[in-house]
Amino acid sequence: MQFLDQYLIQSVFLPDKIDEDFVYYQLVTKEMPWTAVSFNAYKTIELWWLICLTNKIYNPIKLPKENQLLKIIKPQYVPTVVNEITQAIKY
């Protein structure tokens, strides 16, 4: 999955406007790795790439800063979004 994560960051784009009903906002209280942000949002470290994509961050080496407000796709919509991305990259 790690290779796929790197591929996604560089080649998949989410729409500029995501319906506000599908997202919530999370304030980063201290600098932390994307995997920690993912765990806080989804209880797994494996969706860091989705948070980066949602926030138009294409260099995951650059960590979120303290007091940065991140847009997070609500957990109940993640399976649908991941499935759509998976289907799109198959073709």
mmCIF file with all atom_site columns, C-alpha atoms in Angstrom:
data_model
loop_
_atom_site.group_PDB
_atom_site.id
_atom_site.type_symbol
_atom_site.label_atom_id
_atom_site.label_alt_id
_atom_site.label_comp_id
_atom_site.label_asym_id
_atom_site.label_entity_id
_atom_site.label_seq_id
_atom_site.pdbx_PDB_ins_code
_atom_site.Cartn_x
_atom_site.Cartn_y
_atom_site.Cartn_z
_atom_site.occupancy
_atom_site.B_iso_or_equiv
_atom_site.pdbx_formal_charge
_atom_site.auth_seq_id
_atom_site.auth_comp_id
_atom_site.auth_asym_id
_atom_site.auth_atom_id
_atom_site.pdbx_PDB_model_num
ATOM 1  C CA . MET A 1 1  ? 0.000   0.000  0.000   1.00 0.00 ? 1  MET A CA 1
ATOM 2  C CA . GLN A 1 2  ? 2.922   2.374  0.636   1.00 0.00 ? 2  GLN A CA 1
ATOM 3  C CA . PHE A 1 3  ? 3.783   2.530  -3.081  1.00 0.00 ? 3  PHE A CA 1
ATOM 4  C CA . LEU A 1 4  ? 0.137   3.175  -3.879  1.00 0.00 ? 4  LEU A CA 1
ATOM 5  C CA . ASP A 1 5  ? 0.042   5.959  -1.285  1.00 0.00 ? 5  ASP A CA 1
ATOM 6  C CA . GLN A 1 6  ? 2.974   7.745  -2.939  1.00 0.00 ? 6  GLN A CA 1
ATOM 7  C CA . TYR A 1 7  ? 1.434   7.234  -6.372  1.00 0.00 ? 7  TYR A CA 1
ATOM 8  C CA . LEU A 1 8  ? -1.878  8.671  -5.224  1.00 0.00 ? 8  LEU A CA 1
ATOM 9  C CA . ILE A 1 9  ? -0.330  11.796 -3.752  1.00 0.00 ? 9  ILE A CA 1
ATOM 10 C CA . GLN A 1 10 ? 1.317   12.580 -7.070  1.00 0.00 ? 10 GLN A CA 1
ATOM 11 C CA . SER A 1 11 ? -1.417  11.586 -9.495  1.00 0.00 ? 11 SER A CA 1
ATOM 12 C CA . VAL A 1 12 ? -4.898  11.729 -7.976  1.00 0.00 ? 12 VAL A CA 1
ATOM 13 C CA . PHE A 1 13 ? -6.797  14.925 -7.381  1.00 0.00 ? 13 PHE A CA 1
ATOM 14 C CA . LEU A 1 14 ? -10.003 15.468 -5.466  1.00 0.00 ? 14 LEU A CA 1
ATOM 15 C CA . PRO A 1 15 ? -12.479 18.143 -6.536  1.00 0.00 ? 15 PRO A CA 1
ATOM 16 C CA . ASP A 1 16 ? -11.700 21.682 -5.420  1.00 0.00 ? 16 ASP A CA 1
ATOM 17 C CA . LYS A 1 17 ? -15.102 21.927 -3.805  1.00 0.00 ? 17 LYS A CA 1
ATOM 18 C CA . ILE A 1 18 ? -16.273 19.084 -1.601  1.00 0.00 ? 18 ILE A CA 1
ATOM 19 C CA . ASP A 1 19 ? -19.780 19.342 -0.197  1.00 0.00 ? 19 ASP A CA 1
ATOM 20 C CA . GLU A 1 20 ? -19.520 20.537 3.404   1.00 0.00 ? 20 GLU A CA 1
ATOM 21 C CA . ASP A 1 21 ? -21.877 17.739 4.473   1.00 0.00 ? 21 ASP A CA 1
ATOM 22 C CA . PHE A 1 22 ? -19.112 15.238 3.664   1.00 0.00 ? 22 PHE A CA 1
ATOM 23 C CA . VAL A 1 23 ? -16.319 16.873 5.667   1.00 0.00 ? 23 VAL A CA 1
ATOM 24 C CA . TYR A 1 24 ? -15.433 18.247 9.055   1.00 0.00 ? 24 TYR A CA 1
ATOM 25 C CA . TYR A 1 25 ? -12.506 20.390 10.156  1.00 0.00 ? 25 TYR A CA 1
ATOM 26 C CA . GLN A 1 26 ? -9.764  19.424 12.557  1.00 0.00 ? 26 GLN A CA 1
ATOM 27 C CA . LEU A 1 27 ? -7.372  21.897 14.145  1.00 0.00 ? 27 LEU A CA 1
ATOM 28 C CA . VAL A 1 28 ? -3.804  20.619 14.465  1.00 0.00 ? 28 VAL A CA 1
ATOM 29 C CA . THR A 1 29 ? -2.725  21.558 17.992  1.00 0.00 ? 29 THR A CA 1
ATOM 30 C CA . LYS A 1 30 ? 0.959   20.773 17.468  1.00 0.00 ? 30 LYS A CA 1
ATOM 31 C CA . GLU A 1 31 ? 3.217   19.753 14.605  1.00 0.00 ? 31 GLU A CA 1
ATOM 32 C CA . MET A 1 32 ? 2.786   16.031 14.012  1.00 0.00 ? 32 MET A CA 1
ATOM 33 C CA . PRO A 1 33 ? 3.286   13.483 11.249  1.00 0.00 ? 33 PRO A CA 1
ATOM 34 C CA . TRP A 1 34 ? 0.479   12.821 8.777   1.00 0.00 ? 34 TRP A CA 1
ATOM 35 C CA . THR A 1 35 ? 0.123   9.317  10.168  1.00 0.00 ? 35 THR A CA 1
ATOM 36 C CA . ALA A 1 36 ? -0.781  10.775 13.583  1.00 0.00 ? 36 ALA A CA 1
ATOM 37 C CA . VAL A 1 37 ? -3.353  13.088 11.991  1.00 0.00 ? 37 VAL A CA 1
ATOM 38 C CA . SER A 1 38 ? -4.784  10.066 10.187  1.00 0.00 ? 38 SER A CA 1
ATOM 39 C CA . PHE A 1 39 ? -4.973  8.084  13.413  1.00 0.00 ? 39 PHE A CA 1
ATOM 40 C CA . ASN A 1 40 ? -6.738  10.950 15.190  1.00 0.00 ? 40 ASN A CA 1
ATOM 41 C CA . ALA A 1 41 ? -9.281  11.242 12.390  1.00 0.00 ? 41 ALA A CA 1
ATOM 42 C CA . TYR A 1 42 ? -9.805  7.612  11.371  1.00 0.00 ? 42 TYR A CA 1
ATOM 43 C CA . LYS A 1 43 ? -8.189  5.395  14.043  1.00 0.00 ? 43 LYS A CA 1
ATOM 44 C CA . THR A 1 44 ? -5.729  4.132  11.436  1.00 0.00 ? 44 THR A CA 1
ATOM 45 C CA . ILE A 1 45 ? -2.421  5.520  10.186  1.00 0.00 ? 45 ILE A CA 1
ATOM 46 C CA . GLU A 1 46 ? -3.084  4.290  6.648   1.00 0.00 ? 46 GLU A CA 1
ATOM 47 C CA . LEU A 1 47 ? -5.295  7.152  5.436   1.00 0.00 ? 47 LEU A CA 1
ATOM 48 C CA . TRP A 1 48 ? -2.750  9.949  5.759   1.00 0.00 ? 48 TRP A CA 1
ATOM 49 C CA . TRP A 1 49 ? -2.673  10.265 1.963   1.00 0.00 ? 49 TRP A CA 1
ATOM 50 C CA . LEU A 1 50 ? -6.422  10.969 1.860   1.00 0.00 ? 50 LEU A CA 1
ATOM 51 C CA . ILE A 1 51 ? -6.003  13.841 4.311   1.00 0.00 ? 51 ILE A CA 1
ATOM 52 C CA . CYS A 1 52 ? -3.176  15.228 2.186   1.00 0.00 ? 52 CYS A CA 1
ATOM 53 C CA . LEU A 1 53 ? -5.251  14.962 -0.997  1.00 0.00 ? 53 LEU A CA 1
ATOM 54 C CA . THR A 1 54 ? -8.287  16.549 0.637   1.00 0.00 ? 54 THR A CA 1
ATOM 55 C CA . ASN A 1 55 ? -6.156  19.509 1.695   1.00 0.00 ? 55 ASN A CA 1
ATOM 56 C CA . LYS A 1 56 ? -4.260  19.821 -1.623  1.00 0.00 ? 56 LYS A CA 1
ATOM 57 C CA . ILE A 1 57 ? -0.977  18.874 0.022   1.00 0.00 ? 57 ILE A CA 1
ATOM 58 C CA . TYR A 1 58 ? 1.179   17.107 -2.528  1.00 0.00 ? 58 TYR A CA 1
ATOM 59 C CA . ASN A 1 59 ? 4.414   16.987 -0.537  1.00 0.00 ? 59 ASN A CA 1
ATOM 60 C CA . PRO A 1 60 ? 3.765   14.785 2.499   1.00 0.00 ? 60 PRO A CA 1
ATOM 61 C CA . ILE A 1 61 ? 7.280   15.458 3.779   1.00 0.00 ? 61 ILE A CA 1
ATOM 62 C CA . LYS A 1 62 ? 5.971   18.876 4.797   1.00 0.00 ? 62 LYS A CA 1
ATOM 63 C CA . LEU A 1 63 ? 4.184   18.256 8.089   1.00 0.00 ? 63 LEU A CA 1
ATOM 64 C CA . PRO A 1 64 ? 1.047   20.088 9.177   1.00 0.00 ? 64 PRO A CA 1
ATOM 65 C CA . LYS A 1 65 ? 1.837   23.074 11.332  1.00 0.00 ? 65 LYS A CA 1
ATOM 66 C CA . GLU A 1 66 ? 0.510   23.966 14.742  1.00 0.00 ? 66 GLU A CA 1
ATOM 67 C CA . ASN A 1 67 ? -2.897  25.709 14.458  1.00 0.00 ? 67 ASN A CA 1
ATOM 68 C CA . GLN A 1 68 ? -3.403  24.527 10.876  1.00 0.00 ? 68 GLN A CA 1
ATOM 69 C CA . LEU A 1 69 ? -7.046  23.778 10.089  1.00 0.00 ? 69 LEU A CA 1
ATOM 70 C CA . LEU A 1 70 ? -7.438  20.587 8.060   1.00 0.00 ? 70 LEU A CA 1
ATOM 71 C CA . LYS A 1 71 ? -10.432 19.457 6.052   1.00 0.00 ? 71 LYS A CA 1
ATOM 72 C CA . ILE A 1 72 ? -11.212 15.813 6.858   1.00 0.00 ? 72 ILE A CA 1
ATOM 73 C CA . ILE A 1 73 ? -13.608 13.583 4.945   1.00 0.00 ? 73 ILE A CA 1
ATOM 74 C CA . LYS A 1 74 ? -16.096 12.161 7.430   1.00 0.00 ? 74 LYS A CA 1
ATOM 75 C CA . PRO A 1 75 ? -15.310 8.518  8.250   1.00 0.00 ? 75 PRO A CA 1
ATOM 76 C CA . GLN A 1 76 ? -18.630 7.195  6.957   1.00 0.00 ? 76 GLN A CA 1
ATOM 77 C CA . TYR A 1 77 ? -17.777 8.482  3.456   1.00 0.00 ? 77 TYR A CA 1
ATOM 78 C CA . VAL A 1 78 ? -14.183 7.212  3.313   1.00 0.00 ? 78 VAL A CA 1
ATOM 79 C CA . PRO A 1 79 ? -14.996 3.741  1.903   1.00 0.00 ? 79 PRO A CA 1
ATOM 80 C CA . THR A 1 80 ? -16.924 5.314  -0.976  1.00 0.00 ? 80 THR A CA 1
ATOM 81 C CA . VAL A 1 81 ? -14.153 7.818  -1.740  1.00 0.00 ? 81 VAL A CA 1
ATOM 82 C CA . VAL A 1 82 ? -11.418 5.163  -1.591  1.00 0.00 ? 82 VAL A CA 1
ATOM 83 C CA . ASN A 1 83 ? -13.468 2.860  -3.805  1.00 0.00 ? 83 ASN A CA 1
ATOM 84 C CA . GLU A 1 84 ? -13.979 5.632  -6.376  1.00 0.00 ? 84 GLU A CA 1
ATOM 85 C CA . ILE A 1 85 ? -10.248 6.402  -6.390  1.00 0.00 ? 85 ILE A CA 1
ATOM 86 C CA . THR A 1 86 ? -9.402  2.706  -6.731  1.00 0.00 ? 86 THR A CA 1
ATOM 87 C CA . GLN A 1 87 ? -11.790 2.350  -9.662  1.00 0.00 ? 87 GLN A CA 1
ATOM 88 C CA . ALA A 1 88 ? -10.383 5.474  -11.333 1.00 0.00 ? 88 ALA A CA 1
ATOM 89 C CA . ILE A 1 89 ? -6.758  4.340  -11.180 1.00 0.00 ? 89 ILE A CA 1
ATOM 90 C CA . LYS A 1 90 ? -7.585  0.888  -12.564 1.00 0.00 ? 90 LYS A CA 1
ATOM 91 C CA . TYR A 1 91 ? -8.341  2.424  -15.957 1.00 0.00 ? 91 TYR A CA 1
#
